[in-house]
Coordinates of C-alpha atoms and ligand atoms in Angstrom, one line a residue:
M1 CA 32.6 -29.3 14.1
A2 CA 29.7 -32.2 15.7
P3 CA 26.1 -30.6 16.1
D4 CA 25.4 -29.8 19.8
P5 CA 23.2 -32.9 20.9
D6 CA 21.1 -30.6 23.3
R7 CA 20.4 -27.9 20.7
V8 CA 17.1 -27.8 18.8
L9 CA 16.9 -26.2 15.7
I10 CA 13.6 -24.0 15.2
F11 CA 12.5 -24.6 11.4
D12 CA 9.9 -21.8 11.1
T13 CA 7.4 -22.4 8.4
T14 CA 5.0 -19.4 8.8
L15 CA 5.7 -18.1 5.0
R16 CA 5.1 -21.7 3.6
D17 CA 2.7 -23.6 5.6
G18 CA 1.5 -20.7 7.3
E19 CA 1.0 -18.7 4.5
Q20 CA -1.0 -21.2 2.5
S21 CA -3.8 -21.2 4.9
P22 CA -7.1 -19.1 4.2
G23 CA -6.6 -15.6 5.3
C24 CA -2.9 -15.4 5.8
S25 CA -1.6 -14.9 2.3
M26 CA 1.0 -12.3 2.0
T27 CA 2.4 -9.7 -0.5
Q28 CA 6.1 -10.0 -1.2
P29 CA 7.0 -7.0 0.9
E30 CA 5.1 -8.4 3.7
K31 CA 6.9 -11.8 3.4
L32 CA 10.5 -10.2 3.4
R33 CA 9.3 -8.0 6.5
V34 CA 8.2 -11.1 8.1
A35 CA 11.6 -13.0 7.1
R36 CA 13.8 -10.2 8.7
A37 CA 11.9 -10.5 11.7
L38 CA 12.4 -14.2 12.2
A39 CA 15.9 -13.8 11.2
D40 CA 16.2 -11.4 14.3
L41 CA 14.1 -13.7 16.3
G42 CA 16.8 -16.5 15.8
V43 CA 15.1 -19.2 14.1
D44 CA 17.7 -21.6 12.5
V45 CA 15.5 -22.0 9.3
I46 CA 13.1 -20.2 7.2
E47 CA 10.9 -22.1 4.8
A48 CA 10.3 -19.4 2.6
G49 CA 7.8 -20.8 0.4
F50 CA 6.9 -23.4 -2.4
P51 CA 8.2 -22.2 -5.4
A52 CA 6.6 -24.6 -7.9
A53 CA 3.0 -23.5 -6.7
S54 CA 3.0 -20.1 -8.5
R55 CA 5.3 -17.8 -10.0
G56 CA 4.7 -15.3 -7.1
D57 CA 6.0 -18.0 -4.7
W58 CA 9.0 -18.6 -6.9
E59 CA 9.8 -14.7 -6.5
S60 CA 9.2 -14.3 -2.9
V61 CA 11.7 -17.4 -2.2
H62 CA 14.1 -15.9 -4.3
A63 CA 13.8 -12.6 -2.5
V64 CA 14.0 -13.9 0.7
A65 CA 17.1 -15.8 -0.3
R66 CA 18.7 -12.9 -1.7
E67 CA 17.8 -10.5 1.2
V68 CA 17.6 -12.3 4.5
Q69 CA 20.9 -13.4 5.9
G70 CA 21.5 -15.4 8.8
P71 CA 19.1 -18.5 8.7
I72 CA 19.2 -21.3 6.4
I73 CA 16.7 -20.6 3.9
A74 CA 14.7 -23.5 2.8
A75 CA 12.2 -24.1 -0.1
L76 CA 9.5 -26.9 -0.4
A77 CA 9.5 -28.9 -3.7
R78 CA 7.4 -32.1 -4.8
C79 CA 9.4 -35.2 -5.7
T80 CA 9.9 -34.1 -9.5
R81 CA 12.8 -32.9 -11.1
E82 CA 11.0 -29.9 -12.2
D83 CA 9.9 -28.8 -8.8
I84 CA 13.3 -29.2 -7.2
E85 CA 14.9 -27.4 -10.0
L86 CA 12.6 -24.5 -9.6
A87 CA 13.2 -24.5 -5.8
A88 CA 17.2 -25.0 -6.2
K89 CA 17.2 -21.9 -8.6
A90 CA 15.0 -19.5 -6.5
L91 CA 17.2 -20.5 -3.4
E92 CA 20.5 -19.6 -5.3
P93 CA 21.1 -16.3 -3.8
A94 CA 21.1 -17.7 -0.1
P95 CA 24.6 -18.1 1.5
R96 CA 22.8 -21.1 3.6
R97 CA 20.0 -22.9 1.6
R98 CA 17.9 -26.2 2.2
L99 CA 15.9 -28.3 -0.2
H100 CA 12.8 -29.8 1.4
V101 CA 11.3 -32.6 -0.9
F102 CA 7.9 -34.5 0.3
L103 CA 6.0 -37.4 -0.6
A104 CA 3.1 -38.8 1.2
T105 CA 3.5 -42.4 2.3
S106 CA 0.2 -43.5 4.3
A107 CA -2.0 -45.9 2.7
I108 CA -5.0 -43.6 2.4
H109 CA -2.6 -40.9 0.5
R110 CA -0.9 -43.9 -1.6
Q111 CA -4.2 -45.3 -2.7
Y112 CA -6.4 -42.2 -3.0
K113 CA -4.3 -39.1 -3.6
L114 CA -1.2 -40.7 -5.4
N115 CA -2.4 -43.9 -6.8
M116 CA 1.1 -45.2 -6.0
A117 CA 2.4 -48.7 -4.9
Q118 CA 4.9 -49.0 -1.8
D119 CA 7.6 -49.6 -4.2
E120 CA 7.0 -46.6 -6.2
I121 CA 7.0 -44.2 -3.5
V122 CA 10.3 -45.5 -2.0
R123 CA 11.9 -45.2 -5.7
S124 CA 10.3 -41.9 -6.2
A125 CA 11.5 -40.4 -2.8
V126 CA 15.1 -41.9 -3.4
A127 CA 15.3 -40.4 -7.1
A128 CA 14.2 -36.9 -5.8
I129 CA 16.6 -37.0 -3.0
K130 CA 19.5 -37.6 -5.2
I131 CA 18.3 -35.1 -7.7
A132 CA 18.2 -32.4 -4.8
R133 CA 21.7 -33.7 -3.6
E134 CA 23.0 -32.6 -7.1
F135 CA 22.1 -29.0 -6.1
C136 CA 22.5 -28.8 -2.6
E137 CA 24.3 -30.7 0.3
D138 CA 21.4 -29.8 3.0
V139 CA 18.1 -32.0 1.9
E140 CA 15.4 -32.6 4.0
F141 CA 12.9 -35.4 3.4
S142 CA 9.3 -35.4 4.6
P143 CA 7.0 -38.5 4.4
E144 CA 3.7 -36.6 4.4
D145 CA 1.2 -38.1 6.6
A146 CA 3.8 -40.1 8.5
S147 CA 1.7 -40.3 11.6
R148 CA -0.8 -42.3 9.5
T149 CA 1.7 -44.6 7.9
E150 CA 2.5 -48.3 8.4
L151 CA 5.3 -48.2 10.9
D152 CA 7.5 -50.8 8.9
F153 CA 6.9 -48.8 5.9
L154 CA 7.8 -45.7 7.5
A155 CA 10.9 -47.2 8.3
Q156 CA 11.8 -48.7 5.2
V157 CA 11.2 -45.1 3.3
V158 CA 13.1 -43.3 6.0
E159 CA 16.0 -45.7 5.5
A160 CA 15.8 -45.5 1.8
A161 CA 15.9 -41.5 2.2
V162 CA 18.9 -41.5 4.6
E163 CA 20.7 -43.8 2.1
A164 CA 20.0 -41.7 -0.8
G165 CA 21.5 -38.6 0.8
A166 CA 18.7 -36.7 3.1
T167 CA 20.4 -34.6 5.9
T168 CA 17.4 -34.0 7.9
I169 CA 14.4 -36.4 8.2
N170 CA 10.9 -34.8 9.2
I171 CA 8.0 -36.7 10.4
P172 CA 4.8 -34.8 10.0
D173 CA 1.4 -35.1 11.7
T174 CA -0.1 -33.9 8.8
V175 CA -3.4 -34.1 9.7
G176 CA -3.1 -33.4 13.5
Y177 CA -4.3 -37.0 14.3
T178 CA -1.3 -38.3 16.5
V179 CA -1.5 -38.1 20.3
P180 CA 1.8 -37.4 22.5
D181 CA 2.5 -41.2 23.6
E182 CA 1.7 -42.8 20.3
F183 CA 4.1 -40.2 18.7
G184 CA 7.0 -40.5 21.0
E185 CA 6.8 -44.3 20.5
L186 CA 6.9 -43.5 16.5
F187 CA 10.3 -41.5 16.9
R188 CA 11.6 -44.2 19.1
Y189 CA 10.7 -46.8 16.5
L190 CA 12.4 -45.1 14.2
R191 CA 15.5 -44.7 16.1
Q192 CA 15.8 -48.2 16.7
N193 CA 14.8 -49.6 13.4
V194 CA 16.1 -47.3 10.8
R195 CA 20.0 -48.1 9.5
G196 CA 21.8 -45.0 9.5
I197 CA 19.3 -42.9 11.3
E198 CA 22.2 -41.6 13.7
K199 CA 23.7 -39.7 10.8
V200 CA 20.8 -37.5 10.0
R201 CA 18.8 -34.8 12.1
L202 CA 15.2 -35.8 13.0
S203 CA 12.6 -33.5 12.8
V204 CA 9.0 -32.9 13.7
H205 CA 6.2 -31.2 12.2
C206 CA 2.7 -30.9 13.8
H207 CA -0.7 -29.8 12.7
D208 CA -3.2 -28.7 15.8
D209 CA -6.5 -30.3 14.6
L210 CA -6.9 -31.8 17.9
G211 CA -5.1 -29.2 19.8
M212 CA -2.0 -31.3 20.4
A213 CA 0.5 -29.8 18.0
V214 CA 3.0 -28.5 20.7
A215 CA 2.5 -31.3 22.9
N216 CA 3.1 -33.9 20.2
S217 CA 6.3 -31.8 18.9
L218 CA 7.7 -31.9 22.7
T219 CA 7.4 -35.3 22.9
A220 CA 9.0 -35.8 19.9
V221 CA 11.9 -33.8 21.2
V222 CA 12.0 -36.1 24.2
A223 CA 12.2 -39.2 21.9
G224 CA 15.2 -37.8 19.8
A225 CA 13.9 -34.8 17.5
R226 CA 16.6 -32.3 17.5
Q227 CA 14.4 -29.8 14.8
I228 CA 10.8 -28.6 15.6
E229 CA 8.9 -27.1 12.6
C230 CA 6.6 -24.4 13.5
T231 CA 4.8 -21.3 12.8
I232 CA 4.4 -17.9 14.3
N233 CA 1.0 -17.8 16.0
G234 CA 0.4 -21.3 15.1
I235 CA -0.9 -20.3 11.8
G236 CA -1.4 -23.0 9.3
E237 CA -3.7 -25.3 7.2
R238 CA -6.9 -25.6 9.3
A239 CA -6.4 -25.6 13.0
G240 CA -2.9 -24.4 12.4
N241 CA 0.6 -25.4 12.9
C242 CA 2.6 -26.0 16.1
S243 CA 2.9 -22.5 17.5
L244 CA 6.8 -21.2 17.6
E245 CA 6.2 -19.1 20.8
E246 CA 4.3 -22.0 22.7
V247 CA 7.0 -24.6 21.9
V248 CA 10.0 -22.2 22.4
M249 CA 8.9 -21.0 25.8
A250 CA 8.0 -24.6 27.0
L251 CA 11.4 -25.6 26.4
A252 CA 12.7 -22.6 28.0
T253 CA 10.2 -22.4 30.8
R254 CA 10.8 -26.2 31.5
S255 CA 14.7 -26.3 30.7
Q256 CA 15.2 -28.4 33.7
F257 CA 12.7 -31.2 32.7
F258 CA 14.0 -30.9 28.8
N259 CA 17.5 -29.9 29.3
L260 CA 17.3 -28.7 25.5
K261 CA 17.9 -25.1 24.2
T262 CA 17.0 -23.3 21.0
G263 CA 18.7 -20.1 19.7
V264 CA 15.5 -18.1 19.8
Q265 CA 15.6 -14.7 21.4
T266 CA 12.5 -15.1 23.5
N267 CA 12.2 -11.3 24.1
R268 CA 11.5 -11.0 20.4
L269 CA 8.6 -13.1 20.2
Y270 CA 5.9 -10.7 21.2
P271 CA 6.8 -8.1 18.5
V272 CA 7.4 -10.8 15.8
S273 CA 3.9 -12.2 16.9
R274 CA 2.1 -8.6 16.5
L275 CA 3.9 -8.1 13.5
L276 CA 2.4 -11.0 11.9
A277 CA -1.1 -10.5 13.2
S278 CA -0.8 -7.0 11.9
I279 CA 0.3 -8.2 8.3
T280 CA -2.5 -11.1 7.9
G281 CA -5.1 -9.3 9.6
Q282 CA -5.6 -12.4 12.1
P283 CA -6.1 -11.2 15.6
I284 CA -4.3 -13.1 18.2
P285 CA -7.2 -14.7 20.8
R286 CA -6.8 -12.9 24.1
N287 CA -6.4 -16.1 25.9
K288 CA -3.7 -17.4 23.8
A289 CA -0.9 -19.0 25.5
V290 CA 2.5 -16.8 26.0
I291 CA 1.5 -14.1 23.5
G292 CA -2.4 -13.6 24.0
E293 CA -3.5 -10.4 25.7
N294 CA -4.6 -12.1 28.8
A295 CA -1.4 -14.3 29.1
F296 CA 0.2 -12.2 31.9
S297 CA -2.9 -10.5 33.7
H298 CA -4.3 -11.5 36.5
E299 CA -7.9 -10.6 37.4
A300 CA -8.8 -12.9 40.3
G301 CA -8.6 -11.3 43.6
I302 CA -6.7 -13.8 45.3
H303 CA -4.3 -14.1 42.4
Q304 CA -3.5 -10.4 42.7
H305 CA -2.9 -10.7 46.4
G306 CA -0.5 -13.6 45.6
M307 CA 1.3 -11.7 42.7
L308 CA 1.8 -8.6 44.8
Q309 CA 3.4 -10.9 47.5
N310 CA 5.5 -12.8 45.1
R311 CA 5.1 -12.8 41.3
T312 CA 6.0 -16.6 41.0
T313 CA 2.7 -17.6 42.8
Y314 CA 1.0 -17.5 39.7
E315 CA 3.4 -16.3 36.9
I316 CA 5.7 -19.3 35.3
M317 CA 7.2 -16.6 32.9
R318 CA 7.9 -13.2 33.1
P319 CA 6.4 -11.0 30.4
E320 CA 9.6 -9.5 29.6
D321 CA 11.0 -12.9 29.0
V322 CA 8.6 -12.9 25.6
G323 CA 9.1 -9.3 25.0
L324 CA 6.0 -7.8 26.7
P325 CA 7.0 -4.5 28.8
R326 CA 6.3 -5.5 32.4
S327 CA 4.3 -2.2 32.9
N328 CA 1.5 -1.1 30.7
L329 CA 2.2 2.3 31.9
V330 CA -0.2 4.8 30.1
L331 CA 1.1 7.4 27.9
G332 CA -1.1 10.4 26.9
K333 CA -0.8 13.9 25.4
H334 CA 1.8 15.1 27.7
S335 CA 4.1 12.5 27.4
G336 CA 7.2 13.5 25.7
R337 CA 9.2 12.0 22.8
H338 CA 11.7 10.4 25.1
A339 CA 9.0 8.5 26.5
F340 CA 7.4 7.9 23.4
R341 CA 11.0 6.3 22.0
D342 CA 11.5 4.2 25.2
R343 CA 8.1 2.6 25.0
V344 CA 8.7 1.8 21.4
R345 CA 12.0 0.4 22.1
E346 CA 10.5 -1.7 25.1
L347 CA 7.8 -3.1 22.6
G348 CA 10.6 -4.3 20.3
F349 CA 10.6 -1.8 17.7
E350 CA 13.5 0.0 16.4
L351 CA 12.6 3.0 14.3
E352 CA 15.1 5.2 12.1
E353 CA 15.0 8.9 13.5
L354 CA 12.7 10.2 10.6
E355 CA 10.2 7.6 11.1
L356 CA 10.1 8.0 14.8
N357 CA 9.2 11.6 14.1
R358 CA 6.6 10.8 12.0
V359 CA 4.8 8.2 14.1
F360 CA 5.4 10.6 17.3
E361 CA 3.2 13.2 15.5
E362 CA 0.7 10.6 15.0
F363 CA 0.9 9.8 18.6
K364 CA 0.3 13.3 19.6
A365 CA -2.8 13.6 17.3
L366 CA -4.0 10.4 18.6
A367 CA -3.6 11.4 22.3
D368 CA -5.7 14.7 21.2
R369 CA -8.5 12.6 20.5
K370 CA -7.9 9.8 23.2
K371 CA -7.4 10.2 27.0
E372 CA -4.9 7.4 27.6
L373 CA -2.7 5.4 25.2
F374 CA -1.8 1.7 25.9
D375 CA 0.7 -0.3 24.3
G376 CA -1.6 -1.7 21.7
D377 CA -2.3 1.8 20.4
I378 CA 1.3 2.4 19.9
E379 CA 2.0 -1.1 18.2
A380 CA -0.9 -0.1 15.8
L381 CA 0.7 3.3 15.0
V382 CA 4.1 1.8 14.5
L383 CA 3.1 -1.5 12.5
R384 CA 0.7 0.8 10.5
A385 CA 4.1 3.3 9.8
E386 CA 6.1 0.3 8.9
G387 CA 3.7 -1.6 6.5
S388 CA 1.1 0.9 5.1
A389 CA 0.8 0.6 1.4
H390 CA 1.5 4.2 0.4
G391 CA -0.2 5.3 -3.0
P392 CA -2.1 8.0 -5.0
W393 CA -5.3 8.3 -3.0
T394 CA -5.6 10.1 0.5
L395 CA -8.7 10.8 2.7
I396 CA -8.7 14.7 3.2
N397 CA -12.4 14.5 4.9
L398 CA -15.4 12.4 5.4
E399 CA -18.9 13.5 6.8
V400 CA -21.5 10.9 7.2
S401 CA -25.0 11.1 8.7
S402 CA -27.2 8.4 9.7
Q403 CA -30.6 7.9 11.0
L404 CA -32.5 4.7 12.2
G405 CA -35.0 3.5 9.3
A406 CA -33.2 5.8 6.8
P407 CA -30.5 5.3 4.3
A408 CA -27.1 6.8 5.6
S409 CA -25.4 9.5 3.4
A410 CA -21.7 9.9 3.2
T411 CA -19.4 12.9 1.6
V412 CA -15.9 12.3 1.0
R413 CA -12.9 14.3 -0.1
L414 CA -10.3 12.6 -1.5
K415 CA -6.7 13.8 -3.0
H416 CA -4.8 12.3 -5.5
A417 CA -0.9 12.4 -5.8
D418 CA -1.2 14.1 -9.1
G419 CA -3.0 17.1 -7.1
R420 CA -6.5 16.6 -8.2
A421 CA -9.1 16.7 -5.0
L422 CA -12.5 15.2 -5.7
T423 CA -15.4 15.3 -3.3
C424 CA -18.1 12.6 -4.0
Q425 CA -21.4 12.1 -2.0
S426 CA -23.4 8.8 -2.1
S427 CA -26.2 7.1 0.2
G428 CA -26.2 3.5 1.2
D429 CA -27.4 1.1 3.7
G430 CA -25.7 2.3 6.8
P431 CA -22.6 4.8 7.0
V432 CA -20.0 2.5 5.7
D433 CA -21.9 1.5 2.7
A434 CA -22.4 5.1 1.6
A435 CA -19.0 5.9 2.3
Y436 CA -17.9 2.9 0.3
K437 CA -19.9 4.0 -2.4
A438 CA -18.5 7.5 -2.2
I439 CA -15.0 6.5 -2.6
E440 CA -16.0 4.2 -5.7
Q441 CA -17.4 6.9 -7.6
A442 CA -14.2 9.2 -6.7
T443 CA -11.5 6.7 -7.7
G444 CA -13.6 5.3 -10.2
L445 CA -12.7 1.5 -8.9
V446 CA -15.6 -0.6 -7.8
V447 CA -14.6 -3.6 -5.9
K448 CA -16.7 -6.4 -4.0
V449 CA -15.8 -6.3 -0.2
R450 CA -16.2 -10.2 0.7
K451 CA -15.4 -9.9 4.5
F452 CA -15.5 -6.8 6.7
E453 CA -14.2 -7.2 10.3
V454 CA -13.7 -4.8 13.1
H455 CA -12.3 -5.1 16.5
A456 CA -11.0 -3.2 19.6
V457 CA -7.2 -2.5 19.5
T458 CA -7.1 -1.7 23.4
V459 CA -9.8 -1.5 26.1
G460 CA -12.2 1.3 27.1
E461 CA -14.9 3.1 25.2
D462 CA -12.3 5.3 23.3
A463 CA -10.6 2.4 22.1
Q464 CA -9.1 2.4 18.5
G465 CA -10.9 0.2 16.2
E466 CA -9.0 -2.1 13.7
T467 CA -11.2 -2.5 10.3
V468 CA -9.7 -5.4 8.2
I469 CA -11.5 -5.9 4.8
Y470 CA -11.0 -8.5 2.1
V471 CA -11.9 -7.5 -1.3
D472 CA -11.9 -9.2 -4.7
Y473 CA -11.0 -7.1 -7.9
N474 CA -10.5 -8.3 -11.2
N475 CA -10.1 -12.0 -10.1
R476 CA -7.6 -11.1 -7.5
S477 CA -7.8 -10.7 -3.5
Y478 CA -6.7 -7.9 -1.6
R479 CA -6.7 -7.5 1.9
G480 CA -6.5 -3.7 3.5
S481 CA -6.6 -2.5 7.1
S482 CA -6.8 0.5 9.2
V483 CA -7.0 1.6 13.0
S484 CA -8.6 4.9 14.2
T485 CA -10.9 5.9 17.3
D486 CA -13.5 6.3 14.6
I487 CA -14.5 3.0 13.0
I488 CA -15.9 4.6 9.7
E489 CA -12.8 6.6 9.0
A490 CA -10.7 3.2 9.7
S491 CA -13.0 1.4 7.4
C492 CA -12.7 4.2 4.8
K493 CA -8.9 4.2 5.0
A494 CA -8.7 0.3 5.0
L495 CA -10.6 0.7 1.5
L496 CA -8.5 3.2 0.4
E497 CA -5.2 1.0 1.2
V498 CA -6.7 -1.5 -1.2
I499 CA -7.6 0.8 -3.7
N500 CA -3.8 2.2 -3.6
R501 CA -2.6 -1.3 -3.9
I502 CA -4.9 -2.1 -7.0
A503 CA -3.9 1.5 -8.7
Q504 CA -0.1 0.4 -7.6
S505 CA -0.4 -3.0 -9.3
Q506 CA -1.7 -1.2 -12.1
Q507 CA 0.7 1.4 -12.8
G508 CA 3.1 -1.2 -12.1
G509 CA 1.6 -3.9 -14.2
A510 CA 4.0 -2.9 -17.2
R511 CA 7.0 -3.0 -15.0
L512 CA 6.3 -6.1 -13.6
A513 CA 5.4 -8.1 -16.8
S514 CA 8.9 -7.2 -18.1
R515 CA 10.4 -8.3 -14.8
E516 CA 8.3 -11.4 -14.7
A517 CA 9.5 -12.0 -18.5
A518 CA 12.8 -11.5 -17.2
M519 CA 12.5 -14.0 -14.4
Q520 CA 11.0 -16.4 -16.5
A521 CA 13.9 -16.4 -19.1
S522 CA 16.3 -16.8 -16.2
A523 CA 14.5 -19.7 -14.7
A524 CA 14.4 -21.0 -18.1
A525 CA 18.2 -20.5 -18.9
A526 CA 18.7 -22.3 -15.6
L527 CA 16.7 -24.9 -16.1
A528 CA 18.2 -25.8 -19.7
G529 CA 21.7 -25.5 -18.0
T530 CA 20.9 -28.2 -15.5
K531 CA 19.3 -30.6 -17.7
Ligands
LIG1 O1 2.0 -31.2 7.2 C1 2.8 -31.8 6.0 O2 2.8 -33.2 5.9 C2 3.8 -30.7 5.6 C3 4.8 -31.3 4.7 C4 4.9 -30.8 3.4 C5 5.9 -31.3 5.6 O3 3.4 -29.4 5.6
LIG2 ZN1 2.3 -29.0 7.2

């Protein structure tokens, strides 16, 4: 069946371009959670990673390929046989898969990064695409830094890539340099000057260095691109990538202008966005378009008056279109299980009965400490329940005292899964420092906290605080987070989450080593077979 000319594919690269940006790295289980949420969201392609980058990346791509159904699963590779074979092997379990090969084409990259002449670039791209086609019918080629490449050379590379068998040609604005009119012209130029271009799908991939990634992507689709590469919450290298929620809602809200559609269930945007923010610990700015907390709130009296008469006076999208419940009705300690379950559903989460009961108990406990519970509180409870790292240590009790001008002291009581209960006391520079030292004494694990962040989950003096910490231990980085109305407690639980992860990876070390050996053996066997 011929592809629908009005359909724009959404290629999500949160797990590849997004994940490689600072502060956004994810564990394999976290990547799987995100990938499943992306499949539910209805994206067409999930770029699951760059298998040649590390063994962990290879495993994650493999796990997504094995476990996530629906979208095409893609993996990135440089133009080398080794990269392509590793990517192909990682993708093997996916019923629908794509190999994405890339090579920089701009003069600046040719000279300083690759030290390659134009004809070598063309030869290398063509050879790589042909190798990729040995493994997969669906091959995407990206001339990296395309927007700063000489137009005639770009057309030459793209034509050679099409001839070699690429099925999607992706045009990246790698450094976020282009502007909408110029980028639209680039697409028109390629469509007019590349033989065979009508046989392939044109794609766009923009970075946000000058804040124009979404605008540039939209201009590209107006000029003929039919795939947009983007990330949830716009995470990505430097200033980020084109934001999926913004570009999808622009196409949906201005459908009469664009006359294009995507397969995205827009009412899943908000839950996916919150899920990613909670996993990466990167809060969404309040004023972020579409999914920011302020995106649908109206403060000015004149706006509120207009809204009361008719919402369309100041609202171009409805909150429920992006999955935000219209009402922010406050729940409290008298709210029943049904009201709670309905709100959880309205927020886009489906919990199993047992899980729901557990979160409801936590909700009740929180309602005892906090007068009103907002959606943000409920999201925090649900996201935490879904993703928290279970491990040997649990916080049983915490006592802190601090006084201006004197060291603080903390006593913590922890329980270990083997039945031990330990109480340790320490002093430090402030209550968090004192409590952290006591936890380190009790668990015997001394870590280096590299970054410590606290922010309010909702509004009001009794708002819950979320603590996110970044920790180094044994040359590895870990992230932990927790939420509580008491930020010292949240800080301790965030540290315990990290310590539990470390303890788990120590316990699982032997298991992992044997699994890695098996994986290495299977990759080696596969490569031997393909050579
Ligand atoms: O920004 C870029 O050029 C990329 C390519 C690998 C597509 O991420
Ligand atoms: Zn990129």
